[in-house]
Amino acid sequence: MTGGELGGGPGGGPGGLPPDEPDLLREQFRQLLRYRALIAAGLLIGLIGGALLALSGADSYSATSDVMVRAATADPFATGATADKGINIGTERQNAMSSAVADAAAARVKQPAVRLTHCLRVTNPPNTLVLRFTCTTGDAHEAADWVDALTSAYLGAREAQTRATITRMISGYRAQLTPLVRQRSDLLTQIQRAKSVEIEGTLVSEQTNLLSRITELNGDISGLKALDTTPGVVIRPGVAPASPSGPGLPVLVGMGGALGIALGLLAAWVRLVFDPSVRSESEVARALDAPVLGTLPRTRRDPGELLAEGDGRLAEEYRAVAFRIGHDKRFAARRRLLVVAPRGPGDAAAGVAVNVSASFAEMGMEVLLVEADLRAPSLSARLRTAQGVRPAWARGTGPAEGGWPGGLHVPIDAGDSGSFDLVPGRRVRNVARALTSAPATRLFDEADEPGSAVVVLAPPVLAYADALALADRVDGVVVVCDPRAVHRADLVRVRELVEGAGGSVLGAVLHGAEPGAGGRFSRFTRSAGPGSGRAGGRGTRRRDPAADGPLPAPLPGPAVPGTPGDVPGNLPGPPEPHPVP
């Protein structure tokens, strides 16, 4: 299809070009807004979750205490490298969260250690030697007492570790010092008993070395005893908080609402991805590889009234559809049009066929509307007949023998639009044979006079194969569907069937839900008797003939000879089903 046909290509952009990215984003956003219930549910869940979180944390109080960790040192005022630089703050944090510290703090506050372990959280501000103790409980004063107890227990445990280390080191030095002192006493005795100057000098030299070692050990012991074992300094003690911890009810509800909207949009997107229904006109155009000719507005008119007389919006939309079809190059060649629906009752397709015929008549054409629905014909009973001039091909005075089409042409009054002729449908035993019969062929072949047009109404494509038998005899097929009730796969299947039968899709006409359609994804087919519809087809429900009311009165006409049990104007027996494979 070229960009000049019907005002654009299936991509929806001018000249058949694909739409811009901002247009696609706007279209996707509009499609997401179709699932307002999911978005509202997500928002509601988020608000409830935020409120519950705020209410559950309303009785929680957090107290904080900061401790600056120090290392044991002999001179805390010494310049240069200090012992504090050798502290591993990560190890100290693990020590603060150890069970020994929790046990000591629990003994002070007389509470189970498990409760203190659960309430404690120790962090370290970056680039500092500060440990921050945080304890969260249901009571403000209890939180302050517990965090102070934990801080004191940590400092006490750390100081005890330091003192134990010093004690062990002093014990080691003294173990080395004792034999040296005993050896010095022996040397003093030997010096006093020495009989020569040479021996005495040697002993004095050994004594000097021994005294140097003893002095060194005594200095180490003195240094260890002089160490400042303060483990750290509490720079901020725990104070009972004046208000509960947490961001508060307004902030949590706001955050919950934002997360709820995000959750709702995510759910809507997932629903959109897995939704088999058609979501927009552009998807209809892509599935059928043809443009959308028009969208019928919703009105409060009687569903049984086919002609849109007195309804300005609907009538103008039908005129616009007919104008676009009439100026299509493929239709202008022979002016033969087939109107079908994918599934459903088919009333909307009948309305499109009747009103497009009326619009063609208003444009000055001699129009013949052929009702090829031979399973449940009803147009003659639903349209207003009129006496007037018939087109050249319809000069027969009455129905001919041999069944449908039989030569019967009924003039239809289209109001201000004029009139057109109707070839009403008649129930036949073999529908496929009647549609491909020689009289039916002549009916289409004799409609080539200038200024004439033929509009054919056929049953739903996916319910019966009747429309496929006519697809190669017309210039194009117009698909009438409800975008909320048809699946993309159905439209693709319609296009494949029509093209496989030698026809082409001119475009689509969209409409709202038909009365009695049975819901968004209903799969009703018009039933004229047993065997109608797709036999055993999944998603197909057969309508009760009694629910549709009485069938229209049969048209007068002679019986078809050679058939037992013929009734005038109506052939006997149910029609033979021809389901789509």
XYZ file of C-alpha atoms in Angstrom:
581
model
C 0.000 0.000 0.000
C 1.351 3.388 -0.944
C 1.225 6.407 1.245
C -1.361 8.030 -1.024
C -3.927 5.285 -0.526
C -6.478 6.074 2.157
C -4.368 8.857 3.592
C -1.423 6.950 5.007
C 0.203 3.627 5.672
C -0.453 1.185 8.437
C 2.254 2.626 10.570
C 0.010 5.473 11.489
C 2.390 8.244 10.371
C 1.923 10.471 7.353
C 3.000 8.906 4.123
C 3.366 5.488 5.751
C 6.327 6.606 7.842
C 6.661 5.139 11.339
C 5.640 7.445 14.188
C 8.228 9.433 16.077
C 9.580 8.199 19.397
C 7.730 10.876 21.443
C 4.496 9.764 19.778
C 5.236 6.156 20.700
C 5.937 7.147 24.292
C 2.720 9.117 24.500
C 0.829 6.178 23.008
C 2.357 3.744 25.488
C 1.533 6.067 28.379
C -2.067 6.345 27.205
C -2.230 2.560 26.997
C -0.920 2.247 30.545
C -3.649 4.601 31.724
C -6.216 2.105 30.446
C -5.445 0.013 33.522
C -6.403 2.662 36.062
C -7.680 0.006 38.443
C -4.229 -1.600 38.696
C -2.545 1.771 39.204
C -5.105 2.728 41.847
C -4.648 -0.644 43.566
C -0.870 -0.163 43.635
C -1.285 3.340 45.049
C -3.662 2.054 47.712
C -1.282 -0.756 48.672
C 1.601 1.724 48.921
C -0.373 4.120 51.110
C -1.533 1.334 53.400
C 1.988 -0.078 53.620
C 3.458 3.332 54.450
C 0.825 3.962 57.102
C 1.361 0.543 58.676
C 5.120 1.055 58.687
C 4.707 4.451 60.322
C 2.301 3.108 62.924
C 4.466 0.071 63.686
C 7.483 2.344 64.300
C 5.551 4.875 66.355
C 6.542 3.170 69.651
C 10.223 2.758 68.765
C 12.819 5.013 70.407
C 16.503 5.123 69.494
C 19.259 6.350 71.809
C 22.802 6.953 70.573
C 26.204 7.084 72.274
C 29.559 7.930 70.635
C 32.906 6.600 71.884
C 36.311 7.716 70.628
C 38.578 4.671 70.778
C 42.125 5.115 72.201
C 45.147 2.880 72.399
C 47.236 2.403 75.567
C 50.129 4.883 75.537
C 52.865 6.103 77.883
C 52.704 9.713 76.669
C 49.340 10.798 75.256
C 50.805 14.206 74.357
C 53.689 12.859 72.257
C 53.955 14.289 68.740
C 54.417 12.282 65.554
C 53.220 8.719 65.114
C 50.933 7.591 67.931
C 49.577 4.216 68.951
C 46.067 5.255 67.904
C 47.035 4.900 64.251
C 47.455 1.182 64.763
C 43.837 0.667 65.819
C 41.769 -1.495 63.481
C 38.346 0.141 63.730
C 36.608 -2.764 61.967
C 37.895 -5.188 64.592
C 36.821 -2.835 67.351
C 33.324 -2.693 65.856
C 33.092 -6.488 65.915
C 34.304 -6.531 69.514
C 31.615 -4.014 70.474
C 28.948 -6.341 69.039
C 30.349 -9.462 70.693
C 28.390 -11.627 73.109
C 30.832 -10.820 75.952
C 29.922 -7.137 75.788
C 26.196 -7.986 75.588
C 26.474 -10.291 78.599
C 28.235 -7.632 80.666
C 25.674 -4.960 79.721
C 22.785 -7.350 80.417
C 24.139 -7.952 83.914
C 24.115 -4.219 84.551
C 20.562 -3.525 83.364
C 19.259 -6.907 84.504
C 17.828 -7.833 81.098
C 18.353 -10.853 78.840
C 21.414 -10.532 76.666
C 19.376 -11.497 73.615
C 17.265 -8.348 73.887
C 20.351 -6.151 74.048
C 21.914 -7.950 71.123
C 18.783 -7.373 68.999
C 18.510 -3.686 69.847
C 22.227 -2.866 69.358
C 23.644 -1.380 66.177
C 27.282 -0.206 65.996
C 28.513 1.994 63.165
C 31.665 3.962 62.422
C 31.566 7.434 60.852
C 34.025 7.577 57.934
C 37.632 8.599 58.613
C 37.228 8.611 62.399
C 38.108 6.438 65.405
C 34.574 6.854 66.741
C 32.168 4.006 67.370
C 28.487 4.960 67.410
C 26.291 2.764 69.580
C 22.557 2.866 68.784
C 19.912 1.003 70.724
C 16.217 0.917 69.700
C 13.525 -0.160 72.159
C 9.931 0.615 72.964
C 10.802 2.985 75.842
C 12.906 6.143 75.570
C 14.591 5.889 79.011
C 15.184 2.186 78.545
C 16.930 2.864 75.230
C 19.217 5.447 76.903
C 20.047 3.136 79.811
C 20.760 0.205 77.552
C 23.016 2.137 75.195
C 25.000 3.529 78.164
C 25.320 0.032 79.607
C 26.544 -1.321 76.278
C 29.034 1.521 75.926
C 30.382 1.006 79.459
C 30.553 -2.747 78.941
C 32.569 -2.267 75.744
C 34.993 0.157 77.383
C 35.343 -2.091 80.424
C 35.999 -5.150 78.274
C 38.566 -3.274 76.221
C 40.375 -1.942 79.295
C 40.379 -5.395 80.861
C 41.964 -6.811 77.719
C 44.662 -4.110 77.814
C 45.446 -4.672 81.491
C 45.586 -8.423 81.006
C 48.080 -7.928 78.207
C 50.254 -5.648 80.391
C 50.183 -8.131 83.261
C 51.293 -10.954 81.010
C 54.133 -8.867 79.608
C 55.350 -7.833 83.104
C 55.261 -11.449 84.196
C 57.400 -12.356 81.227
C 59.947 -9.628 81.946
C 60.163 -10.661 85.590
C 60.720 -14.252 84.594
C 63.746 -13.037 82.639
C 64.909 -10.728 85.413
C 65.005 -13.247 88.284
C 67.895 -15.422 86.972
C 69.833 -12.311 86.054
C 69.586 -10.979 89.619
C 70.700 -14.354 90.961
C 73.645 -14.416 88.548
C 74.687 -10.896 89.641
C 74.746 -12.016 93.282
C 77.040 -14.900 92.344
C 79.375 -12.538 90.476
C 79.616 -10.228 93.507
C 80.658 -13.210 95.644
C 83.279 -14.278 93.099
C 84.683 -10.712 92.886
C 85.156 -10.602 96.643
C 87.017 -13.928 96.575
C 89.204 -13.133 93.566
C 92.987 -13.426 94.295
C 94.329 -11.687 91.222
C 93.658 -8.420 89.494
C 93.106 -10.109 86.120
C 90.367 -12.396 87.448
C 88.696 -9.549 89.294
C 88.671 -7.353 86.133
C 87.035 -10.106 84.098
C 84.363 -10.621 86.746
C 83.714 -6.869 86.986
C 83.261 -6.685 83.209
C 80.699 -9.500 83.300
C 78.943 -7.785 86.160
C 78.712 -4.559 84.161
C 77.028 -6.311 81.238
C 74.679 -8.090 83.593
C 73.698 -4.828 85.284
C 72.950 -3.287 81.885
C 70.560 -6.126 81.026
C 68.899 -5.953 84.450
C 68.438 -2.196 84.086
C 66.869 -2.670 80.638
C 64.357 -5.206 81.924
C 63.476 -2.995 84.881
C 62.912 -0.109 82.482
C 60.536 -2.189 80.355
C 58.582 -3.208 83.407
C 58.372 0.381 84.579
C 57.218 1.491 81.151
C 54.407 -1.080 81.093
C 53.297 -0.016 84.552
C 53.254 3.621 83.444
C 50.972 2.994 80.399
C 47.629 4.851 80.235
C 45.135 2.049 79.767
C 42.097 4.265 79.158
C 40.261 2.360 76.351
C 38.342 5.323 74.999
C 36.415 8.489 75.723
C 32.636 8.819 75.659
C 32.147 11.960 73.620
C 28.328 11.713 73.594
C 26.460 9.722 76.206
C 23.072 8.182 75.617
C 20.136 10.519 76.153
C 16.475 9.523 76.257
C 14.931 10.617 72.912
C 12.025 13.034 73.067
C 10.181 11.580 70.025
C 9.944 8.198 68.325
C 12.498 7.279 65.718
C 11.732 7.136 62.011
C 10.782 9.693 59.357
C 7.216 10.033 60.630
C 3.759 9.331 59.287
C 3.574 11.994 56.507
C 6.936 11.048 55.015
C 6.280 7.307 55.153
C 2.805 7.699 53.657
C 4.249 9.861 50.886
C 7.003 7.353 50.178
C 4.451 4.548 50.243
C 2.284 6.428 47.759
C 5.227 6.947 45.396
C 6.221 3.293 45.621
C 2.573 2.311 45.188
C 2.298 4.314 41.975
C 5.484 2.675 40.721
C 4.069 -0.731 41.658
C 0.791 0.058 39.919
C 2.575 1.219 36.758
C 4.669 -1.945 36.791
C 1.556 -4.085 37.154
C -0.131 -2.132 34.358
C 2.915 -2.606 32.139
C 2.956 -6.358 32.796
C -0.771 -6.498 32.068
C -0.196 -4.487 28.907
C 2.561 -6.817 27.716
C 0.460 -9.948 28.192
C -2.841 -8.427 27.032
C -3.837 -10.154 23.780
C -6.465 -7.552 22.922
C -5.892 -4.666 20.561
C -4.773 -1.627 22.512
C -4.854 1.149 19.920
C -5.698 2.048 16.353
C -2.060 1.690 15.387
C -2.090 -1.946 16.489
C -5.198 -2.578 14.398
C -3.423 -1.017 11.435
C -0.311 -3.133 11.993
C -2.267 -6.357 12.420
C -4.335 -5.839 9.266
C -1.579 -4.077 7.317
C -4.223 -1.511 6.449
C -5.285 1.857 7.892
C -8.169 2.544 10.226
C -10.863 4.152 8.094
C -12.856 5.506 11.000
C -14.043 5.041 14.562
C -17.787 5.050 15.128
C -18.856 7.239 18.060
C -21.028 5.840 20.810
C -24.653 6.897 20.615
C -27.902 6.121 22.400
C -29.747 5.120 19.268
C -31.768 1.921 19.024
C -29.355 -0.994 18.394
C -31.842 -2.519 15.956
C -31.842 0.589 13.751
C -29.191 0.224 11.072
C -29.471 3.497 9.151
C -27.904 6.425 11.020
C -30.642 8.902 10.170
C -30.918 11.843 12.519
C -27.617 11.024 14.269
C -25.258 13.695 13.002
C -21.990 12.432 14.455
C -22.537 8.832 13.448
C -23.832 9.718 9.993
C -20.873 12.009 9.335
C -18.454 9.284 10.407
C -20.094 6.874 7.975
C -19.821 9.493 5.222
C -16.124 9.962 6.016
C -15.548 6.208 5.837
C -17.382 5.993 2.514
C -15.418 8.964 1.158
C -12.084 7.329 2.027
C -13.164 4.032 0.496
C -14.500 5.731 -2.652
C -11.184 7.489 -3.258
C -9.077 4.376 -2.827
C -7.455 3.422 -6.128
C -8.140 -0.275 -5.724
C -11.838 0.213 -4.971
C -12.310 2.837 -7.703
C -11.365 0.282 -10.370
C -14.490 -1.923 -10.064
C -16.243 -0.587 -6.963
C -16.905 -3.887 -5.240
C -16.645 -3.935 -1.426
C -16.933 -6.747 1.120
C -17.810 -5.846 4.722
C -17.086 -8.444 7.414
C -16.428 -8.768 11.125
C -13.817 -11.065 12.699
C -16.242 -12.504 15.240
C -19.355 -11.549 17.122
C -22.992 -10.961 16.288
C -22.174 -8.884 13.201
C -24.702 -6.088 13.795
C -21.952 -3.481 13.575
C -20.788 -4.883 10.236
C -24.385 -4.762 8.973
C -24.638 -1.132 10.079
C -21.408 -0.251 8.260
C -22.541 -2.012 5.078
C -25.959 -0.300 5.082
C -24.665 3.197 5.876
C -21.737 2.995 3.459
C -24.248 1.974 0.778
C -26.408 4.961 1.721
C -23.369 7.260 1.571
C -22.423 5.904 -1.861
C -25.985 6.579 -2.999
C -25.713 10.101 -1.618
C -22.521 10.504 -3.683
C -24.535 9.773 -6.834
C -23.747 6.098 -7.290
C -26.210 3.345 -8.092
C -25.618 1.013 -5.179
C -26.468 -2.641 -4.767
C -26.207 -4.068 -1.250
C -25.834 -7.847 -1.319
C -26.639 -9.717 1.890
C -24.361 -12.762 1.637
C -25.208 -13.873 5.156
C -27.335 -16.871 4.156
C -27.373 -18.398 7.622
C -29.349 -15.731 9.485
C -30.554 -13.119 6.957
C -32.276 -10.146 8.506
C -31.599 -6.971 6.503
C -34.896 -6.987 4.611
C -36.840 -7.010 7.863
C -34.724 -4.254 9.461
C -34.648 -1.758 6.561
C -37.394 0.488 5.220
C -38.368 -0.352 1.676
C -39.145 2.261 -0.937
C -40.460 2.338 -4.470
C -38.219 3.974 -6.940
C -35.898 3.607 -9.875
C -33.590 0.608 -9.760
C -30.124 0.356 -11.321
C -29.714 -1.138 -14.750
C -28.775 -4.595 -13.532
C -31.865 -4.878 -11.330
C -34.653 -4.633 -13.903
C -36.026 -8.058 -13.059
C -39.591 -7.986 -11.844
C -39.416 -10.802 -9.305
C -37.388 -13.630 -7.907
C -36.205 -16.262 -10.275
C -36.248 -19.923 -9.581
C -33.182 -21.711 -8.254
C -32.574 -20.238 -4.798
C -30.302 -17.370 -3.823
C -29.711 -14.763 -5.255
C -32.772 -15.502 -7.386
C -33.022 -12.028 -8.939
C -35.017 -10.444 -6.103
C -33.962 -6.801 -5.554
C -35.619 -4.763 -2.815
C -35.415 -0.945 -3.018
C -34.346 0.541 0.322
C -35.254 4.045 1.467
C -32.097 5.744 2.832
C -33.835 8.999 3.751
C -32.074 12.143 2.601
C -29.283 10.032 1.101
C -31.610 8.583 -1.518
C -32.137 4.904 -2.067
C -30.241 1.759 -2.953
C -31.143 -1.794 -3.856
C -30.843 -4.774 -1.547
C -30.362 -8.368 -2.552
C -31.670 -10.011 0.607
C -30.216 -13.197 1.926
C -32.169 -16.432 1.960
C -31.516 -19.581 3.881
C -30.107 -22.293 1.662
C -28.990 -25.812 2.255
C -25.462 -25.407 0.857
C -24.147 -21.901 1.539
C -20.804 -22.305 -0.209
C -22.448 -23.588 -3.389
C -24.908 -20.698 -3.406
C -22.167 -18.087 -2.969
C -20.091 -19.542 -5.809
C -23.017 -20.314 -8.081
C -23.411 -18.915 -11.581
C -26.234 -16.503 -10.572
C -24.064 -15.077 -7.824
C -21.178 -14.706 -10.274
C -23.416 -12.913 -12.734
C -24.640 -10.669 -9.952
C -21.109 -9.385 -9.393
C -20.089 -9.385 -13.067
C -23.108 -7.345 -14.197
C -22.316 -4.515 -11.748
C -19.606 -2.928 -13.891
C -21.698 -0.147 -15.330
C -20.335 3.361 -14.756
C -21.399 5.005 -11.538
C -22.393 1.766 -9.836
C -21.099 0.112 -6.684
C -21.651 -3.231 -4.973
C -21.426 -3.651 -1.207
C -21.454 -7.234 0.103
C -22.224 -8.153 3.716
C -20.834 -11.550 4.788
C -20.817 -13.485 8.087
C -17.845 -13.218 10.483
C -14.635 -14.404 8.834
C -13.401 -16.504 11.753
C -16.781 -18.161 12.256
C -17.568 -19.163 8.677
C -15.659 -19.450 5.430
C -18.402 -17.665 3.485
C -16.516 -14.380 3.224
C -13.438 -16.161 1.859
C -15.467 -17.452 -1.072
C -16.202 -13.824 -1.995
C -12.819 -12.231 -1.230
C -11.431 -12.660 -4.752
C -14.603 -11.237 -6.352
C -14.394 -7.833 -4.687
C -11.851 -5.041 -4.780
C -11.251 -4.952 -1.062
C -12.431 -6.060 2.348
C -13.403 -3.736 5.197
C -13.056 -5.314 8.640
C -15.482 -4.038 11.294
C -14.386 -4.808 14.867
C -14.506 -3.705 18.471
C -10.867 -3.102 19.496
C -11.673 -3.999 23.098
C -13.151 -7.377 22.176
C -10.856 -8.628 19.431
C -7.382 -10.078 19.772
C -4.406 -9.112 17.683
C -4.058 -12.726 16.605
C -7.641 -12.630 15.290
C -6.921 -9.624 13.090
C -3.709 -11.174 11.800
C -5.643 -14.355 11.033
C -8.300 -12.361 9.165
C -5.664 -10.677 7.034
C -3.941 -13.982 6.272
C -7.232 -15.652 5.317
C -8.325 -12.780 3.096
C -4.983 -12.535 1.343
C -4.803 -16.311 1.010
C -8.221 -16.259 -0.689
C -6.982 -13.732 -3.236
C -8.379 -10.582 -1.677
C -6.960 -7.590 0.122
C -7.921 -5.589 3.189
C -8.775 -1.964 2.456
C -9.044 -0.899 6.067
C -10.854 -1.258 9.363
C -13.801 0.458 11.001
C -13.782 0.461 14.796
C -16.853 0.576 17.005
C -17.837 0.167 20.645
C -19.334 -2.847 22.356
C -22.425 -4.239 20.700
C -25.485 -4.907 22.835
C -25.511 -8.542 23.875
C -21.877 -9.032 22.936
C -21.324 -10.677 26.298
C -18.241 -8.933 27.597
C -14.881 -7.797 26.480
C -13.521 -11.075 25.163
C -16.763 -12.791 24.188
C -16.716 -15.031 21.163
C -20.351 -15.172 20.038
C -21.220 -16.259 16.543
C -24.567 -15.782 14.926
C -26.360 -19.074 14.925
C -29.080 -19.983 12.468
C -29.384 -23.525 13.633
C -27.398 -26.592 14.641
C -23.881 -26.723 13.391
C -23.298 -23.015 13.202
C -20.063 -21.571 14.536
C -16.697 -23.269 14.842
C -17.390 -26.802 15.909
C -15.664 -27.358 19.180
C -13.709 -24.152 18.671
C -12.041 -22.856 21.748
C -13.552 -19.664 23.083
C -16.749 -20.052 20.987
C -20.141 -20.059 22.616
C -23.313 -20.817 20.731
C -26.179 -18.484 21.158
C -29.598 -19.804 21.995
C -31.834 -19.231 18.977
C -34.728 -18.574 21.336
C -32.801 -15.701 22.912
C -32.609 -13.877 19.573
C -36.359 -13.738 19.208
C -38.288 -14.817 16.142
C -36.526 -14.805 12.815
C -37.675 -12.329 10.159
C -40.565 -13.353 8.037
C -39.581 -15.247 4.886
C -39.575 -13.370 1.647
C -42.214 -14.430 -0.850
C -41.025 -16.514 -3.680
C -41.489 -19.826 -5.387
C -40.181 -23.045 -3.998
C -37.079 -24.533 -5.495
C -38.163 -27.537 -7.493
C -36.684 -30.926 -6.968
C -36.195 -30.520 -3.231
C -38.510 -32.502 -0.947
C -40.311 -30.494 1.674
C -39.841 -27.106 0.033
C -41.650 -24.202 1.616
C -42.411 -21.147 -0.523
C -39.732 -18.525 -0.093
C -37.588 -20.633 2.224
C -35.566 -23.719 1.533
C -35.887 -26.470 4.126
C -33.470 -27.741 6.703
C -30.643 -26.050 8.530
C -27.816 -24.501 6.502
C -24.713 -26.540 5.991
C -21.889 -25.272 8.216
C -18.586 -24.315 6.632
C -16.278 -23.412 9.540
C -12.942 -21.768 8.989
C -10.147 -24.385 9.228
